[in-house]
CSV table of C-alpha atoms in Angstrom, one decimal:
chain,number,residue,atom,x,y,z
A,1,MET,CA,0.0,0.0,0.0
A,2,GLY,CA,2.8,2.4,0.7
A,3,SER,CA,4.1,2.1,-2.8
A,4,ALA,CA,0.7,2.7,-4.3
A,5,THR,CA,0.1,5.6,-2.1
A,6,GLY,CA,3.4,7.1,-3.1
A,7,GLN,CA,2.6,6.7,-6.8
A,8,THR,CA,-0.8,8.3,-6.4
A,9,ARG,CA,0.5,11.3,-4.6
A,10,THR,CA,3.3,11.8,-7.1
A,11,SER,CA,0.9,11.7,-9.9
A,12,ARG,CA,-1.0,14.5,-8.3
A,13,ILE,CA,2.0,16.8,-8.2
A,14,PRO,CA,1.6,19.6,-10.8
A,15,ARG,CA,4.1,19.3,-13.7
A,16,ALA,CA,5.3,22.8,-13.1
A,17,ALA,CA,6.4,21.8,-9.7
A,18,LEU,CA,8.3,18.8,-11.1
A,19,ALA,CA,10.0,21.1,-13.6
A,20,LEU,CA,11.0,23.3,-10.8
A,21,LEU,CA,12.5,20.4,-9.0
A,22,ALA,CA,14.4,19.3,-12.1
A,23,VAL,CA,15.9,22.8,-12.5
A,24,ALA,CA,16.8,23.0,-8.8
A,25,VAL,CA,18.6,19.6,-8.8
A,26,ALA,CA,20.3,20.4,-12.1
A,27,GLY,CA,21.5,23.6,-10.5
A,28,THR,CA,23.2,21.7,-7.7
A,29,VAL,CA,24.7,19.1,-10.0
A,30,LEU,CA,25.8,21.1,-13.0
A,31,PRO,CA,28.2,23.5,-11.2
A,32,ALA,CA,29.9,20.6,-9.4
A,33,THR,CA,30.1,18.7,-12.8
A,34,ALA,CA,31.5,21.8,-14.5
A,35,ALA,CA,34.1,22.2,-11.7
A,36,ALA,CA,35.1,18.6,-12.0
A,37,ASP,CA,35.3,18.9,-15.8
A,38,ALA,CA,37.5,22.0,-15.4
A,39,GLU,CA,39.7,20.2,-12.9
A,40,THR,CA,40.0,17.2,-15.3
A,41,ALA,CA,40.9,19.5,-18.2
A,42,ALA,CA,43.5,21.3,-16.1
A,43,ARG,CA,45.0,18.0,-15.1
A,44,ALA,CA,45.1,16.9,-18.7
A,45,GLU,CA,46.8,20.1,-19.7
A,46,THR,CA,49.3,19.8,-17.0
A,47,ALA,CA,50.0,16.2,-17.9
A,48,GLY,CA,50.4,17.2,-21.5
A,49,ALA,CA,52.8,19.9,-20.6
A,50,ALA,CA,54.8,17.5,-18.5
A,51,THR,CA,54.9,14.9,-21.3
A,52,ALA,CA,56.1,17.6,-23.7
A,53,GLU,CA,58.8,18.7,-21.3
A,54,THR,CA,59.8,15.1,-20.7
A,55,ALA,CA,60.1,14.6,-24.5
A,56,GLN,CA,62.2,17.8,-24.8
A,57,THR,CA,64.5,16.7,-22.0
A,58,ALA,CA,64.9,13.3,-23.6
A,59,ALA,CA,65.8,14.9,-26.9
A,60,ARG,CA,68.4,17.1,-25.2
A,61,LEU,CA,69.9,14.1,-23.3
A,62,ASP,CA,69.9,12.2,-26.6
A,63,ASP,CA,72.2,14.8,-28.1
A,64,ARG,CA,75.6,13.3,-28.8
A,65,GLU,CA,78.9,15.1,-29.2
A,66,ARG,CA,79.2,16.8,-32.6
A,67,LEU,CA,81.8,18.5,-34.6
A,68,LEU,CA,81.2,22.2,-34.1
A,69,PHE,CA,83.9,23.5,-36.5
A,70,ARG,CA,87.5,23.1,-37.6
A,71,ILE,CA,90.1,25.7,-37.1
A,72,ARG,CA,90.8,27.0,-40.7
A,73,ASP,CA,93.7,29.3,-39.9
A,74,ASP,CA,97.0,27.7,-41.2
A,75,ARG,CA,98.9,29.7,-38.5
A,76,VAL,CA,97.2,27.6,-35.8
A,77,GLY,CA,99.1,24.3,-36.0
A,78,GLU,CA,99.3,23.5,-32.3
A,79,SER,CA,96.1,24.7,-30.7
A,80,SER,CA,96.8,24.2,-27.0
A,81,GLY,CA,93.9,26.0,-25.2
A,82,LEU,CA,90.3,27.2,-25.7
A,83,ALA,CA,88.3,29.9,-24.0
A,84,VAL,CA,84.8,31.0,-24.9
A,85,SER,CA,84.4,34.8,-25.1
A,86,PRO,CA,82.3,36.1,-22.2
A,87,THR,CA,81.2,39.2,-24.2
A,88,HIS,CA,81.4,38.3,-28.0
A,89,LYS,CA,78.8,35.8,-29.0
A,90,GLY,CA,80.1,32.8,-31.0
A,91,ILE,CA,83.8,33.7,-30.5
A,92,VAL,CA,86.3,31.2,-29.2
A,93,TYR,CA,90.0,32.1,-28.4
A,94,THR,CA,92.9,29.8,-29.0
A,95,HIS,CA,96.7,30.0,-29.2
A,96,ASN,CA,99.6,27.9,-30.3
A,97,ASP,CA,102.0,25.8,-28.1
A,98,SER,CA,105.7,26.5,-27.6
A,99,GLY,CA,107.9,27.7,-30.5
A,100,ASN,CA,105.4,30.3,-31.8
A,101,GLY,CA,104.8,34.0,-31.3
A,102,PRO,CA,102.7,35.7,-28.6
A,103,GLN,CA,99.4,35.7,-30.5
A,104,ILE,CA,95.9,34.7,-29.6
A,105,TYR,CA,93.3,34.0,-32.3
A,106,ALA,CA,89.6,34.9,-32.1
A,107,ILE,CA,87.8,32.1,-34.0
A,108,GLY,CA,84.1,32.2,-35.2
A,109,GLN,CA,81.7,29.3,-35.3
A,110,ASP,CA,82.6,28.6,-39.0
A,111,GLY,CA,86.3,28.0,-37.9
A,112,ARG,CA,87.6,31.2,-39.5
A,113,THR,CA,89.7,33.7,-37.7
A,114,ARG,CA,87.9,37.0,-36.9
A,115,ALA,CA,90.9,38.8,-35.4
A,116,THR,CA,94.5,38.1,-34.3
A,117,PHE,CA,95.7,39.8,-31.1
A,118,THR,CA,99.4,40.1,-30.5
A,119,ILE,CA,100.5,40.5,-26.8
A,120,GLY,CA,103.2,43.1,-27.3
A,121,ASN,CA,104.9,42.8,-23.9
A,122,ALA,CA,104.7,39.0,-23.5
A,123,GLU,CA,107.0,36.1,-24.1
A,124,ALA,CA,105.6,32.9,-25.6
A,125,ARG,CA,107.9,30.5,-23.9
A,126,ASP,CA,105.5,27.6,-23.5
A,127,TRP,CA,101.9,28.7,-23.7
A,128,GLU,CA,99.7,25.9,-22.6
A,129,GLY,CA,96.3,27.3,-21.7
A,130,ILE,CA,93.9,30.2,-21.8
A,131,ALA,CA,91.0,31.1,-19.6
A,132,ALA,CA,88.3,33.8,-19.8
A,133,SER,CA,86.5,35.6,-17.1
A,134,THR,CA,84.5,38.8,-16.5
A,135,ASP,CA,85.7,41.7,-14.5
A,136,ARG,CA,83.2,41.9,-11.7
A,137,ALA,CA,83.7,45.7,-11.3
A,138,THR,CA,83.4,46.7,-15.0
A,139,GLY,CA,81.7,43.8,-16.7
A,140,ARG,CA,84.4,43.6,-19.3
A,141,GLY,CA,85.9,40.4,-20.5
A,142,VAL,CA,89.3,39.3,-19.3
A,143,LEU,CA,91.7,36.8,-20.9
A,144,TRP,CA,94.3,34.8,-18.9
A,145,ILE,CA,97.1,33.3,-21.0
A,146,ALA,CA,99.1,30.7,-19.2
A,147,ASP,CA,102.8,30.3,-20.0
A,148,ILE,CA,103.1,27.4,-17.5
A,149,GLY,CA,104.5,24.5,-19.5
A,150,ASP,CA,107.7,23.0,-18.1
A,151,ASN,CA,108.8,19.9,-19.9
A,152,MET,CA,112.3,20.2,-18.5
A,153,ASP,CA,111.3,19.2,-14.9
A,154,GLY,CA,111.9,22.5,-13.2
A,155,ALA,CA,114.1,24.2,-15.7
A,156,TRP,CA,112.3,27.6,-15.2
A,157,PRO,CA,112.7,29.4,-11.9
A,158,ASP,CA,109.1,30.5,-12.2
A,159,VAL,CA,106.1,30.4,-14.7
A,160,SER,CA,103.9,33.3,-15.8
A,161,VAL,CA,100.2,34.1,-16.5
A,162,TYR,CA,99.4,37.1,-18.6
A,163,LYS,CA,96.1,39.0,-17.9
A,164,VAL,CA,94.7,40.9,-20.9
A,165,ALA,CA,91.5,43.0,-21.2
A,166,GLU,CA,89.3,41.5,-23.9
A,167,PRO,CA,89.1,43.8,-26.9
A,168,GLY,CA,85.8,45.4,-27.6
A,169,THR,CA,85.9,44.8,-31.3
A,170,MET,CA,87.0,41.9,-33.5
A,171,LYS,CA,89.9,43.7,-35.3
A,172,ASP,CA,93.6,42.8,-35.4
A,173,ALA,CA,95.4,44.7,-32.7
A,174,THR,CA,98.5,44.7,-30.4
A,175,LEU,CA,97.5,44.4,-26.7
A,176,ARG,CA,99.4,44.9,-23.5
A,177,ALA,CA,99.1,42.5,-20.6
A,178,VAL,CA,99.8,42.5,-16.9
A,179,ARG,CA,102.3,39.7,-16.1
A,180,TYR,CA,102.0,37.7,-12.9
A,181,ARG,CA,104.9,35.3,-12.0
A,182,PHE,CA,104.3,32.1,-10.0
A,183,ARG,CA,106.2,29.3,-8.3
A,184,TYR,CA,104.8,26.2,-6.6
A,185,ALA,CA,105.0,25.8,-2.8
A,186,ASP,CA,106.0,22.1,-3.2
A,187,GLY,CA,108.5,22.5,-6.0
A,188,PRO,CA,108.4,22.9,-9.8
A,189,ARG,CA,105.7,21.4,-11.8
A,190,ASN,CA,104.8,20.9,-15.5
A,191,ALA,CA,101.3,22.2,-16.1
A,192,GLU,CA,98.8,22.8,-18.9
A,193,GLY,CA,95.5,23.7,-17.2
A,194,VAL,CA,94.4,27.2,-16.1
A,195,MET,CA,91.0,28.3,-14.9
A,196,VAL,CA,89.4,31.2,-13.0
A,197,ASP,CA,86.5,30.9,-10.6
A,198,PRO,CA,83.9,33.5,-11.8
A,199,ARG,CA,82.5,33.9,-8.3
A,200,THR,CA,85.8,34.9,-6.6
A,201,GLY,CA,88.1,35.8,-9.5
A,202,ARG,CA,90.7,33.4,-8.0
A,203,LEU,CA,93.2,31.8,-10.4
A,204,TYR,CA,93.9,28.0,-10.4
A,205,ILE,CA,96.6,26.0,-12.2
A,206,VAL,CA,96.3,22.2,-12.8
A,207,SER,CA,99.6,20.3,-13.1
A,208,LYS,CA,100.2,17.6,-15.8
A,209,GLU,CA,101.7,14.7,-13.9
A,210,PHE,CA,101.1,11.1,-13.0
A,211,SER,CA,99.9,12.4,-9.6
A,212,GLY,CA,98.7,15.9,-10.6
A,213,GLY,CA,97.3,18.6,-8.4
A,214,VAL,CA,95.0,21.6,-8.4
A,215,TYR,CA,96.9,24.7,-7.3
A,216,ALA,CA,95.3,27.9,-6.0
A,217,ALA,CA,96.9,31.3,-6.5
A,218,PRO,CA,96.7,34.0,-3.8
A,219,ALA,CA,93.4,35.8,-3.6
A,220,LYS,CA,95.2,39.0,-4.5
A,221,LEU,CA,97.9,38.7,-7.2
A,222,ARG,CA,101.0,40.9,-7.1
A,223,THR,CA,103.3,42.1,-9.9
A,224,ASP,CA,106.2,43.1,-7.7
A,225,LYS,CA,107.0,39.6,-6.4
A,226,VAL,CA,106.6,35.9,-7.3
A,227,ASN,CA,103.2,34.6,-6.3
A,228,VAL,CA,103.0,31.2,-4.5
A,229,LEU,CA,100.7,28.4,-5.8
A,230,ARG,CA,99.5,26.1,-3.1
A,231,ARG,CA,98.0,22.6,-3.7
A,232,VAL,CA,94.3,22.4,-2.8
A,233,GLY,CA,93.4,19.1,-4.4
A,234,SER,CA,94.4,16.2,-6.7
A,235,ALA,CA,94.0,16.1,-10.4
A,236,PRO,CA,93.5,13.2,-12.9
A,237,LEU,CA,96.5,11.5,-14.5
A,238,MET,CA,98.2,13.8,-17.1
A,239,ALA,CA,95.7,16.7,-17.2
A,240,THR,CA,95.9,18.7,-20.4
A,241,ASP,CA,93.5,21.5,-19.6
A,242,ALA,CA,90.8,22.8,-17.2
A,243,ALA,CA,88.0,25.3,-17.1
A,244,TYR,CA,85.4,26.7,-14.7
A,245,ALA,CA,81.7,26.6,-15.4
A,246,PRO,CA,80.3,30.1,-16.2
A,247,ASP,CA,78.3,30.2,-13.0
A,248,GLY,CA,81.2,28.9,-10.9
A,249,SER,CA,79.2,25.8,-9.7
A,250,SER,CA,81.7,23.3,-11.0
A,251,PHE,CA,84.9,22.9,-13.0
A,252,VAL,CA,86.2,20.4,-15.5
A,253,ILE,CA,89.7,18.8,-15.9
A,254,ARG,CA,90.6,17.3,-19.3
A,255,THR,CA,93.0,14.4,-19.9
A,256,TYR,CA,94.1,12.7,-23.1
A,257,PHE,CA,91.3,10.3,-22.7
A,258,SER,CA,88.3,11.8,-20.9
A,259,ALA,CA,87.1,14.7,-18.7
A,260,SER,CA,86.1,14.9,-15.1
A,261,VAL,CA,83.7,17.4,-13.6
A,262,TYR,CA,84.1,18.5,-10.0
A,263,ARG,CA,82.0,20.5,-7.5
A,264,SER,CA,85.2,21.5,-5.7
A,265,PRO,CA,88.7,20.0,-5.5
A,266,GLY,CA,88.3,16.3,-4.7
A,267,LYS,CA,84.5,16.3,-5.0
A,268,LEU,CA,83.7,14.5,-8.3
A,269,ILE,CA,80.4,15.0,-10.0
A,270,ALA,CA,80.7,13.0,-13.2
A,271,HIS,CA,83.1,11.5,-15.8
A,272,VAL,CA,82.4,12.7,-19.3
A,273,THR,CA,83.4,10.6,-22.4
A,274,MET,CA,85.3,12.6,-24.9
A,275,PRO,CA,85.5,12.1,-28.7
A,276,PRO,CA,88.7,10.5,-29.9
A,277,LEU,CA,91.2,13.2,-30.9
A,278,ARG,CA,94.7,13.1,-32.3
A,279,GLN,CA,96.1,14.9,-29.2
A,280,ALA,CA,93.5,16.2,-26.8
A,281,GLU,CA,94.8,19.5,-25.5
A,282,SER,CA,91.9,21.9,-24.7
A,283,ILE,CA,88.6,22.2,-23.0
A,284,ALA,CA,86.1,25.0,-22.2
A,285,TYR,CA,82.5,25.4,-21.2
A,286,THR,CA,79.8,26.8,-23.5
A,287,GLN,CA,78.3,30.2,-22.5
A,288,ASP,CA,75.2,28.5,-21.0
A,289,GLY,CA,77.3,25.9,-19.1
A,290,ALA,CA,75.3,23.0,-20.6
A,291,ALA,CA,78.1,21.5,-22.7
A,292,LEU,CA,81.9,21.4,-23.2
A,293,LEU,CA,84.1,22.4,-26.1
A,294,THR,CA,87.2,20.3,-26.7
A,295,GLY,CA,89.9,20.5,-29.3
A,296,SER,CA,93.2,19.1,-30.5
A,297,GLU,CA,96.5,20.0,-31.8
A,298,GLY,CA,97.3,19.8,-35.5
A,299,LYS,CA,96.4,21.6,-38.8
A,300,ASP,CA,92.7,22.0,-39.5
A,301,SER,CA,92.1,20.7,-35.9
A,302,PRO,CA,88.5,19.9,-34.9
A,303,VAL,CA,86.5,21.5,-32.0
A,304,TYR,CA,83.7,19.3,-30.7
A,305,ARG,CA,80.7,20.2,-28.6
A,306,VAL,CA,80.0,17.6,-25.9
A,307,PRO,CA,76.8,17.8,-23.8
A,308,LEU,CA,77.2,17.5,-20.1
A,309,PRO,CA,75.1,14.9,-18.1
A,310,ALA,CA,72.2,16.4,-16.1
A,311,ALA,CA,74.1,16.1,-12.8
A,312,ALA,CA,76.9,18.2,-14.1
A,313,ARG,CA,74.8,21.0,-15.6
A,314,PRO,CA,74.2,24.3,-13.8
A,315,ALA,CA,71.0,24.5,-11.9
A,316,PRO,CA,68.4,26.6,-13.8
A,317,SER,CA,67.8,30.1,-12.4
A,318,PRO,CA,64.4,30.3,-10.6
A,319,ARG,CA,61.8,32.3,-12.6
A,320,PRO,CA,60.6,35.4,-10.7
A,321,ALA,CA,56.9,35.1,-9.7
A,322,ARG,CA,54.6,37.0,-12.0
A,323,THR,CA,52.8,40.0,-10.5
A,324,SER,CA,49.9,41.9,-11.9
A,325,ALA,CA,50.7,45.4,-13.2
A,326,ARG,CA,47.8,46.7,-11.0
A,327,PRO,CA,46.3,45.1,-7.9
A,328,ARG,CA,42.8,43.8,-8.6
A,329,ALA,CA,40.1,45.9,-7.1
A,330,VAL,CA,37.7,44.2,-4.7
A,331,SER,CA,34.0,45.1,-5.5
A,332,ALA,CA,30.6,44.0,-4.6
A,333,THR,CA,30.3,42.0,-7.8
A,334,SER,CA,33.8,40.6,-7.8
A,335,GLY,CA,32.5,37.4,-6.2
A,336,ALA,CA,30.4,36.7,-9.2
A,337,ASP,CA,33.5,36.7,-11.4
A,338,SER,CA,35.1,34.0,-9.2
A,339,GLY,CA,32.1,31.8,-9.1
A,340,ASP,CA,30.5,33.2,-6.0
A,341,GLY,CA,27.1,34.8,-5.5
A,342,ALA,CA,26.4,38.5,-5.3
A,343,LEU,CA,26.6,38.3,-1.5
A,344,GLY,CA,29.9,36.5,-1.5
A,345,VAL,CA,28.3,33.1,-0.9
A,346,PRO,CA,29.7,30.3,-3.1
A,347,MET,CA,27.5,29.4,-6.0
A,348,PRO,CA,27.1,25.7,-5.0
A,349,VAL,CA,25.7,26.8,-1.6
A,350,LEU,CA,23.2,29.1,-3.3
A,351,TRP,CA,22.0,26.4,-5.7
A,352,LEU,CA,21.7,23.9,-2.8
A,353,ALA,CA,19.5,26.5,-0.9
A,354,VAL,CA,17.3,26.9,-4.0
A,355,ALA,CA,17.0,23.1,-4.3
A,356,LEU,CA,16.0,22.7,-0.7
A,357,GLY,CA,13.5,25.4,-1.0
A,358,ALA,CA,12.0,23.9,-4.2
A,359,ILE,CA,11.8,20.5,-2.5
A,360,GLY,CA,10.0,22.1,0.5
A,361,ILE,CA,7.5,23.7,-1.9
A,362,ILE,CA,6.9,20.5,-3.8
A,363,GLY,CA,6.5,18.6,-0.5
A,364,PHE,CA,3.9,21.1,0.6
A,365,ILE,CA,2.0,20.8,-2.7
A,366,ALA,CA,2.1,17.0,-2.5
A,367,HIS,CA,0.8,17.1,1.0
A,368,ARG,CA,-2.1,19.4,-0.1
A,369,ALA,CA,-2.8,17.3,-3.1
A,370,GLY,CA,-3.0,14.2,-1.1
A,371,ARG,CA,-5.7,15.5,1.3
């Protein structure tokens, strides 16, 4: 009987009241459904962006070492160092080994010489490395040319590094340098690697020995006396060059066979496989710090770009949070724009109130109809 009575009373409810109930219920369900759909769409968009980012990362990691260019200048037969210009895009500096004049060559990405700079007051006894840095006071580029080779097991009483202000234009010129002389605290060493920490400006020399070392120069270099180099860490067997990352977060040491990236002396991050070269002599970081450049001696010598593993790359700079040009004004109707009612009450709550009211009305009508 209860079921029959329910059917009889329902049938007596006016259709308009049923329509009102349908609208009220729809009002409570549709906003929630729309919100769920919006959330689902947002998640799908986020997932799609993550998938795209993952694909891009995989593509970057899949990048193998590639030949960037060959040095086309016949005057460069014994390229013994590389340094990427900190101020001229696409320029790499190199120089010859011993037995040549005091010249450095600015090479473009096509391998052709853009300018030749002669160091007028320098002696090219055994140039073995070159480093580039930025003057923290002026923002100008600085080149450090290392006359540090000593194949005669201590034949020289001291070694030298020449500091040169990087030219503002790519045009042949004669430059003057500041000469700093050095000796090792633990006795003479043969060395081929030179690097400068961009955060502190401190100079380091890496010796080329079976048990090599990383040697730090004094924080303040002097021209009126010989500066003392002190060992601060070990270096791989027969190191041929070294370089600091542009952000100073790491440095790399090159040998004839591979390269090793360090967070600090003695703290290894990763070993990096190098392309086979006739005589691996040089290494440098790209401007963004994501890859290495490495070269060899010989005529028409190649320069390769080798991507660094993720662990050895600089951390990306955090993006600044976006701020609105003008703060958004709060008004009586601003709640409607954000999905709230005119009184600041969330829309789902308003719809639920309407639905409950409609159900109450329908119940009352049903009760009256059943009398």
